[in-house]
PDB file of C-alpha atoms and ligand atoms in Angstrom:
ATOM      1  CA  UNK A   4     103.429 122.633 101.375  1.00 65.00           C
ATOM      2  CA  UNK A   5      99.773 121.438 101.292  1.00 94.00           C
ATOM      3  CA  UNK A   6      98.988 118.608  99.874  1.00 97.00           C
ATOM      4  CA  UNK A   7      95.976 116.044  99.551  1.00 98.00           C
ATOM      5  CA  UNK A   8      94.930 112.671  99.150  1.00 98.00           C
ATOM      6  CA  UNK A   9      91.936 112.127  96.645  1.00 98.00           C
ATOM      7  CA  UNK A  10      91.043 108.064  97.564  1.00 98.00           C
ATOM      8  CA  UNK A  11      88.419 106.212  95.629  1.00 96.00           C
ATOM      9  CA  UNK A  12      87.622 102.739  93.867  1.00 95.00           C
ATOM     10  CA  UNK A  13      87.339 104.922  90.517  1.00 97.00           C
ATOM     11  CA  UNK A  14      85.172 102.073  88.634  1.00 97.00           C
ATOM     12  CA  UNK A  15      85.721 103.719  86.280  1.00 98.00           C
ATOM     13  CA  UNK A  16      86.450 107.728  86.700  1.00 98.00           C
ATOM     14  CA  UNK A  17      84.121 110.035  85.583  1.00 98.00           C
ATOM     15  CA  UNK A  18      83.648 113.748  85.105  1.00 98.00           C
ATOM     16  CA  UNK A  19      82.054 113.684  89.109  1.00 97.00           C
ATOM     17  CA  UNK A  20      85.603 112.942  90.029  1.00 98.00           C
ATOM     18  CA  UNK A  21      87.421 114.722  87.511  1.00 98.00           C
ATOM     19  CA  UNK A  22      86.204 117.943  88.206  1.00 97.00           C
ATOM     20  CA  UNK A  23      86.808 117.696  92.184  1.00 97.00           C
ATOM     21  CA  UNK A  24      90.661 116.237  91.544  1.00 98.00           C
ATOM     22  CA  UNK A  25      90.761 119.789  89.060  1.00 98.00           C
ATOM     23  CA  UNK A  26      89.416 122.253  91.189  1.00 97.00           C
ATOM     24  CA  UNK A  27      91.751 120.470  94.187  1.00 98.00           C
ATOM     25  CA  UNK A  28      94.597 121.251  92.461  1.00 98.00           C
ATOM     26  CA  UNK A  29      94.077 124.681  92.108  1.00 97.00           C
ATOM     27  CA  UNK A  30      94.029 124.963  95.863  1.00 97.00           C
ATOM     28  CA  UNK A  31      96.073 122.624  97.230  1.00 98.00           C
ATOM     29  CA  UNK A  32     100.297 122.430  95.948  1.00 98.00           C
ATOM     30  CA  UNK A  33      99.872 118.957  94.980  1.00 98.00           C
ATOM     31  CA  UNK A  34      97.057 115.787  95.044  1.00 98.00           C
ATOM     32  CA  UNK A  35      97.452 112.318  95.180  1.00 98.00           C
ATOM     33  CA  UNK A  36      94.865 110.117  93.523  1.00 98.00           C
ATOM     34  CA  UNK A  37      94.983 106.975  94.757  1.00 98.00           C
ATOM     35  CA  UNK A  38      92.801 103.550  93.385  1.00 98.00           C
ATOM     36  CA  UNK A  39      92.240 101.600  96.181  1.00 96.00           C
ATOM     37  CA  UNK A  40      92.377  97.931  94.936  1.00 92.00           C
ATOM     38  CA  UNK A  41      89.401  97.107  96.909  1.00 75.00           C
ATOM     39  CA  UNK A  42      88.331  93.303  96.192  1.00 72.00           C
ATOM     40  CA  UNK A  43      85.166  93.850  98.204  1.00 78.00           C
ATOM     41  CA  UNK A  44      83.314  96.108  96.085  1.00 76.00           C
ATOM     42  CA  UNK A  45      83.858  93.370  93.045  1.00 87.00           C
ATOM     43  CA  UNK A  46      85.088  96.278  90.527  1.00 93.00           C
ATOM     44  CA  UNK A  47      84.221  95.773  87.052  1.00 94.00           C
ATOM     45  CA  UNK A  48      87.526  97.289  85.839  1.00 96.00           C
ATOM     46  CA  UNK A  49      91.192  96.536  87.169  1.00 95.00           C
ATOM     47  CA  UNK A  50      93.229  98.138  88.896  1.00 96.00           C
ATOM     48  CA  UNK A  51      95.531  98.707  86.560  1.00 97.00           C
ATOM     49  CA  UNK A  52      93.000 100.191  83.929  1.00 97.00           C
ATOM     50  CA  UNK A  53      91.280 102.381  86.861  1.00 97.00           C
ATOM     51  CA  UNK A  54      94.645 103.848  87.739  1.00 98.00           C
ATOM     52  CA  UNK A  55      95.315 104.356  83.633  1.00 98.00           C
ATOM     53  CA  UNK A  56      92.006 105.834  82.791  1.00 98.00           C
ATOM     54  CA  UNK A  57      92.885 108.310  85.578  1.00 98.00           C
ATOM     55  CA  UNK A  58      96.348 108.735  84.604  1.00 98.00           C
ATOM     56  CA  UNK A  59      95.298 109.530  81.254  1.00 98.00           C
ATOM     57  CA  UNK A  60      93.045 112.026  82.243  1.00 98.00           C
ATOM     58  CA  UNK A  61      94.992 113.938  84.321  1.00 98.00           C
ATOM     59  CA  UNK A  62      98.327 113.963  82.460  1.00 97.00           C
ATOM     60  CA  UNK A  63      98.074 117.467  81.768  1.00 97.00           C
ATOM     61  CA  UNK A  64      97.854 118.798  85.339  1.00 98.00           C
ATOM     62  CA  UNK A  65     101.635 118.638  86.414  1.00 97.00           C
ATOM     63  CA  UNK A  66     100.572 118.916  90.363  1.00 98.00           C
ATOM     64  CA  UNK A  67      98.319 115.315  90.005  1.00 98.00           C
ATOM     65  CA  UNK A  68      99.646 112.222  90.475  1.00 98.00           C
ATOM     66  CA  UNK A  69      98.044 108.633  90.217  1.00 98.00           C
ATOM     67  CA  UNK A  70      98.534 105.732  92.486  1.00 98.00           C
ATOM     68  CA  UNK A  71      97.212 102.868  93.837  1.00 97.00           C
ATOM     69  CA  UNK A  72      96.687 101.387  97.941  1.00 96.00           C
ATOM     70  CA  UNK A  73      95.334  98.242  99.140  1.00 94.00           C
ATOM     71  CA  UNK A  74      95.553  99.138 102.803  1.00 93.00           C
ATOM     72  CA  UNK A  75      93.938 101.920 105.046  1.00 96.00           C
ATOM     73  CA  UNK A  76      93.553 105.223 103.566  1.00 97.00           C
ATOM     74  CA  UNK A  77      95.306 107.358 106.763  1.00 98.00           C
ATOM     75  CA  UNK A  78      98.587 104.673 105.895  1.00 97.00           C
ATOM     76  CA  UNK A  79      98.484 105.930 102.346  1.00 97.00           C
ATOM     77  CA  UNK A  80      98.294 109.725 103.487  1.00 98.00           C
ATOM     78  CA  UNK A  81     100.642 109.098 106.103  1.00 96.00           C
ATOM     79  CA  UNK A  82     103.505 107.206 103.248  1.00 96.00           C
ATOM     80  CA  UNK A  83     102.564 110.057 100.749  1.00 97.00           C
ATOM     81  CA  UNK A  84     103.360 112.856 103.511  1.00 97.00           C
ATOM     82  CA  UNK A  85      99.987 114.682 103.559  1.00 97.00           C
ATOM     83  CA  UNK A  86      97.697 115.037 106.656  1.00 97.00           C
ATOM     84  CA  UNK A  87      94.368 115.650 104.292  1.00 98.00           C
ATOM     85  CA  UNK A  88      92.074 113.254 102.717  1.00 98.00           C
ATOM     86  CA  UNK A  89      90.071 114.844 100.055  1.00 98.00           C
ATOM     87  CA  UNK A  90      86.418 113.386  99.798  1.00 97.00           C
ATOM     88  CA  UNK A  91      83.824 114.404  96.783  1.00 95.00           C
ATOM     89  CA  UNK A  92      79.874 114.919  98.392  1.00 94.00           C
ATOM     90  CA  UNK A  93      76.950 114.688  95.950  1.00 92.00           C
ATOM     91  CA  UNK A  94      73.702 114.823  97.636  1.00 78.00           C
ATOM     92  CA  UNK A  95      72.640 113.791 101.364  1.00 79.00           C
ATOM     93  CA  UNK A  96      72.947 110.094 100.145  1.00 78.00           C
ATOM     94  CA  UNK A  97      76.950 110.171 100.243  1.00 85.00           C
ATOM     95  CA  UNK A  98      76.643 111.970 103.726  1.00 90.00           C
ATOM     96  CA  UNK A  99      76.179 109.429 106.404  1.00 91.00           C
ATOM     97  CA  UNK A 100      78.884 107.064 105.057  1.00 93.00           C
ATOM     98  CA  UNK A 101      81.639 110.131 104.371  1.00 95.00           C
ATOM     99  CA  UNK A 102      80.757 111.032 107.836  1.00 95.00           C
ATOM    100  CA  UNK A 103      81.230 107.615 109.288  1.00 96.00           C
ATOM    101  CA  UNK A 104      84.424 107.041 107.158  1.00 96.00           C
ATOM    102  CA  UNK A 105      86.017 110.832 108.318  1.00 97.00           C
ATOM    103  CA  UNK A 106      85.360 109.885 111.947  1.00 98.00           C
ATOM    104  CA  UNK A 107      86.917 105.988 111.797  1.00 98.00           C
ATOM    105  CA  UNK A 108      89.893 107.948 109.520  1.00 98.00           C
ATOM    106  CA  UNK A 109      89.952 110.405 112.435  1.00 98.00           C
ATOM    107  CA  UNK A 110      89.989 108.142 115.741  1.00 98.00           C
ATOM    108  CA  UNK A 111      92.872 105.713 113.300  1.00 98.00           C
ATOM    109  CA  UNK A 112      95.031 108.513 112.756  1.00 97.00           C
ATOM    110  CA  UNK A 113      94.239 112.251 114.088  1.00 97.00           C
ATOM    111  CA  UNK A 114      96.609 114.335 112.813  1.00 97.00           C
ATOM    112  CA  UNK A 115      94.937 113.503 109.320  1.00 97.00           C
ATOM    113  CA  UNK A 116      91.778 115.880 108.432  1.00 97.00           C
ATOM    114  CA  UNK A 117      89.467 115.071 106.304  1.00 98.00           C
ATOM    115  CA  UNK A 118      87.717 117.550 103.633  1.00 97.00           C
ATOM    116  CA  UNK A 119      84.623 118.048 101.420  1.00 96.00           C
ATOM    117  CA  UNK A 120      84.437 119.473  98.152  1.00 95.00           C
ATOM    118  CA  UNK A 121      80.966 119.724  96.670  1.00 94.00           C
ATOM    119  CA  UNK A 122      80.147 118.238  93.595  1.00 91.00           C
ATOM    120  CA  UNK A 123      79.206 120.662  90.749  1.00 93.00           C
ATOM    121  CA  UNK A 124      74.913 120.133  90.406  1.00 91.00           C
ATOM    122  CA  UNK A 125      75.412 118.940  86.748  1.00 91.00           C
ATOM    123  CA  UNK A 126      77.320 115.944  88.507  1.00 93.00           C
ATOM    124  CA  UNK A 127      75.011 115.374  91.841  1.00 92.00           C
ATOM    125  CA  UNK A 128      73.712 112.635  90.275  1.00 91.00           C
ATOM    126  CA  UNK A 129      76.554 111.176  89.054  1.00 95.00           C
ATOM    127  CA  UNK A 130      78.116 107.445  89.949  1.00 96.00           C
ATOM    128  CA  UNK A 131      79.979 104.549  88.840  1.00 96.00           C
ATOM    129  CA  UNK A 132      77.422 102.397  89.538  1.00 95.00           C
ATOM    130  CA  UNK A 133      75.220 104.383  87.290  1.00 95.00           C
ATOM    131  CA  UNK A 134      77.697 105.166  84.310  1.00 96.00           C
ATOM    132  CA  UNK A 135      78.072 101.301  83.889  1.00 96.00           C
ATOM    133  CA  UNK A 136      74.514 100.503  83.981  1.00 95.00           C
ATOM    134  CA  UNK A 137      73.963 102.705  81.568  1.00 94.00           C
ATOM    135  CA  UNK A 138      76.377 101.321  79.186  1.00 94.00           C
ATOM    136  CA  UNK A 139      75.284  97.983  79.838  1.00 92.00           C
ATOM    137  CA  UNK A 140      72.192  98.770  78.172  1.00 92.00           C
ATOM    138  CA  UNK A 141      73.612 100.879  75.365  1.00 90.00           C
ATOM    139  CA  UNK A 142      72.876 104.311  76.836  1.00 93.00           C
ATOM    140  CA  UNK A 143      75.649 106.986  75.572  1.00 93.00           C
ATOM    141  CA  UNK A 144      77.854 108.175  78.625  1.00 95.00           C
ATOM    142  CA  UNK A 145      80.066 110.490  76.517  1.00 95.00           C
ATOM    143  CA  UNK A 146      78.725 113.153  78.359  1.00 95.00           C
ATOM    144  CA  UNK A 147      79.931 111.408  81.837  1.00 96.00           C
ATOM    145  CA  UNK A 148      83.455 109.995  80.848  1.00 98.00           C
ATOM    146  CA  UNK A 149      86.287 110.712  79.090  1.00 98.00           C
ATOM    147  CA  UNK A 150      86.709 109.026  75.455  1.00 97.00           C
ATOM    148  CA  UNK A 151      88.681 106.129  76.602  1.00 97.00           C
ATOM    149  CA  UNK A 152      86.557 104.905  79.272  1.00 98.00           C
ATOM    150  CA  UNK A 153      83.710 105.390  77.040  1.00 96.00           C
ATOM    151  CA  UNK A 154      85.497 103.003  74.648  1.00 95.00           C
ATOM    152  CA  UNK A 155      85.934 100.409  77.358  1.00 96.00           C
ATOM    153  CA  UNK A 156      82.219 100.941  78.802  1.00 95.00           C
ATOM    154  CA  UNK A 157      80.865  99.882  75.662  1.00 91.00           C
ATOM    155  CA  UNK A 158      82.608  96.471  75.732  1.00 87.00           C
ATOM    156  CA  UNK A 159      79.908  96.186  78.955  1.00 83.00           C
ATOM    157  CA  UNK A 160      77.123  96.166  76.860  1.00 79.00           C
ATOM    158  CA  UNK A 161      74.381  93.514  76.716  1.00 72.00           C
ATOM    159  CA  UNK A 162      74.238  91.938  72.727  1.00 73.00           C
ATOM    160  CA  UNK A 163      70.882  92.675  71.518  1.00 68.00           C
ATOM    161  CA  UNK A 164      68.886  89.727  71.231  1.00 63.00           C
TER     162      UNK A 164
HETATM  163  P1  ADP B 179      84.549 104.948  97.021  1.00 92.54           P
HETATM  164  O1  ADP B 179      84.358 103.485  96.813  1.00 92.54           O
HETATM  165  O2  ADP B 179      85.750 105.275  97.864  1.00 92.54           O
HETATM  166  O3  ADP B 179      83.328 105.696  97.476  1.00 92.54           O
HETATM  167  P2  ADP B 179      84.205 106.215  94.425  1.00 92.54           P
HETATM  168  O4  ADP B 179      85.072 106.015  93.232  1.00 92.54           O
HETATM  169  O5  ADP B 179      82.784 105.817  94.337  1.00 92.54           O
HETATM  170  O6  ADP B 179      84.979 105.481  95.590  1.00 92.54           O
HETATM  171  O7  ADP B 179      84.246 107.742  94.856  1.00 92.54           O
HETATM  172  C1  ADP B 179      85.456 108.390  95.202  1.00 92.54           C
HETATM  173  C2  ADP B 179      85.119 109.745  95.795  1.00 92.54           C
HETATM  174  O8  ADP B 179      84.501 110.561  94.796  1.00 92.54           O
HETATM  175  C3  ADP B 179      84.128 109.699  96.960  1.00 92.54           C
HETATM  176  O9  ADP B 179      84.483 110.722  97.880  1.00 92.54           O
HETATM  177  C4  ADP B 179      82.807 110.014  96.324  1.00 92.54           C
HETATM  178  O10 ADP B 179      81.896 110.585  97.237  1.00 92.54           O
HETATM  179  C5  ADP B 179      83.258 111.030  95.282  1.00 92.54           C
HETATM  180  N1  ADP B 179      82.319 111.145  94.171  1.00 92.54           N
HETATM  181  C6  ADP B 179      81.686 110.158  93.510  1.00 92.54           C
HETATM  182  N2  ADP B 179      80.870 110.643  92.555  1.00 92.54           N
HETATM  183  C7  ADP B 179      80.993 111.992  92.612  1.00 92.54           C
HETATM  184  C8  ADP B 179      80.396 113.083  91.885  1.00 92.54           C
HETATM  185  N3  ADP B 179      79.472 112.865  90.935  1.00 92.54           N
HETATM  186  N4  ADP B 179      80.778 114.337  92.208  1.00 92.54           N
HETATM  187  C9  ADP B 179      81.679 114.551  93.193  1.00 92.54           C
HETATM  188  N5  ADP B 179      82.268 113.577  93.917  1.00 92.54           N
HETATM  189  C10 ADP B 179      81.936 112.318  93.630  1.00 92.54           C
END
C-alpha cells in the first residue's frame, strides 16, 4: 500500500496546498499531513489551529489524515509507515531549498524518497507569507483560503488609523 507524507508549517493552509494534498490522494492509497510545530519560523497561527484549519478542510477525503511532528520529517515517515515525502514546487524559487531538504532527508534516512508535485499556475504564486500580508492590510484572500481561515486572517488586520 502506498502511502505519503505531505509535511509543512501550514501558516495557515491555503488552496496552494490544498490542491496538491487532493490530487495526492487520488494517486497515492493514503496521505499524511503533518504540521510541523516549528518554533523557528515564529508562526503566526498555532499549532493546534494549523492542524484544525487543515482538518477541516480535508474532512471529506476519507484517505487524508492530519497530524502534527516536532522532530525530523524521515522520523515522522518512518512512525507513520511510509517511505515517501510529498513536497509541493511553485516556481524555481522553492527549488534550491526542496533540493537541499530531499538530499539531507535522503543521506538521514535512504529508504525514504522524496517527490514533487507541481503546483497548478493559478497557485505559482501562492504563499503563507503572502496570504497574511495581504490580510494584514485588508486585502480579500477568499480566493486563496478556505472560509475559516479567512475568518481568522482578518483578525490580522492593521485598524485603520
Ligand atoms: P515549509 O515551511 O515546510 O516550507 P509550507 O507550509 O510553506 O511549509 O509549505 C509546505 C509545502 O507546500 C512545501 O513543499 C511547499 O513548497 C508547498 N507549497 C507552498 N505553497 C504552494 C503552492 N502555492 N502550490 C503548491 N505547493 C505549495
Amino acid at each position: 500500500m502506498a502511502s505519503a507524507l505531505y509535511p509543512g508549517t501550514f501558516d495557515p493552509v491555503h488552496r496552494g496546498h490544498l490542491d496538491v494534498v487532493e490530487r495526492a490522494a487520488r494517486i497515492f492509497d493514503h496521505v499524511v499531513v503533518a504540521v510541523l510545530e516549528n518554533p523557528d519560523k515564529r508562526p503566526v497561527f498555532s499549532v493546534d489551529e494549523r492542524e484544525g484549519f487543515l482538518r477541516a478542510a480535508l474532512s471529506d477525503i476519507s484517505n487524508v489524515t492530519v497530524t502534527r511532528f516536532g522532530g525530523l520529517t524521515v522520523a515522522c515517515a518512518k512512525e507513520h509507515g511510509t517511505s515517501v515525502i510529498l513536497r509541493g514546487l511553485r516556481a524555481v524559487l522553492d527549488f534550491d531549498y526542496e533540493v537541499q531538504l530531499a538530499m539531507m532527508n535522503r543521506h538521514l534516512e535512504p529508504t525514504v524518497e522524496t517527490f514533487f508535485m507541481l503546483t497548478k499556475s493559478r497557485y505559482a504564486y501562492l504563499s503563507s507569507s503572502l496570504v497574511k500580508q495581504m490580510a494584514k492590510f485588508d486585502a480579500p484572500v477568499e480566493e486563496f483560503v478556505t472560509p475559516p481561515v479567512a475568518e481568522a486572517l482578518r483578525r490580522l488586520a492593521v485598524p485603520k488609523a
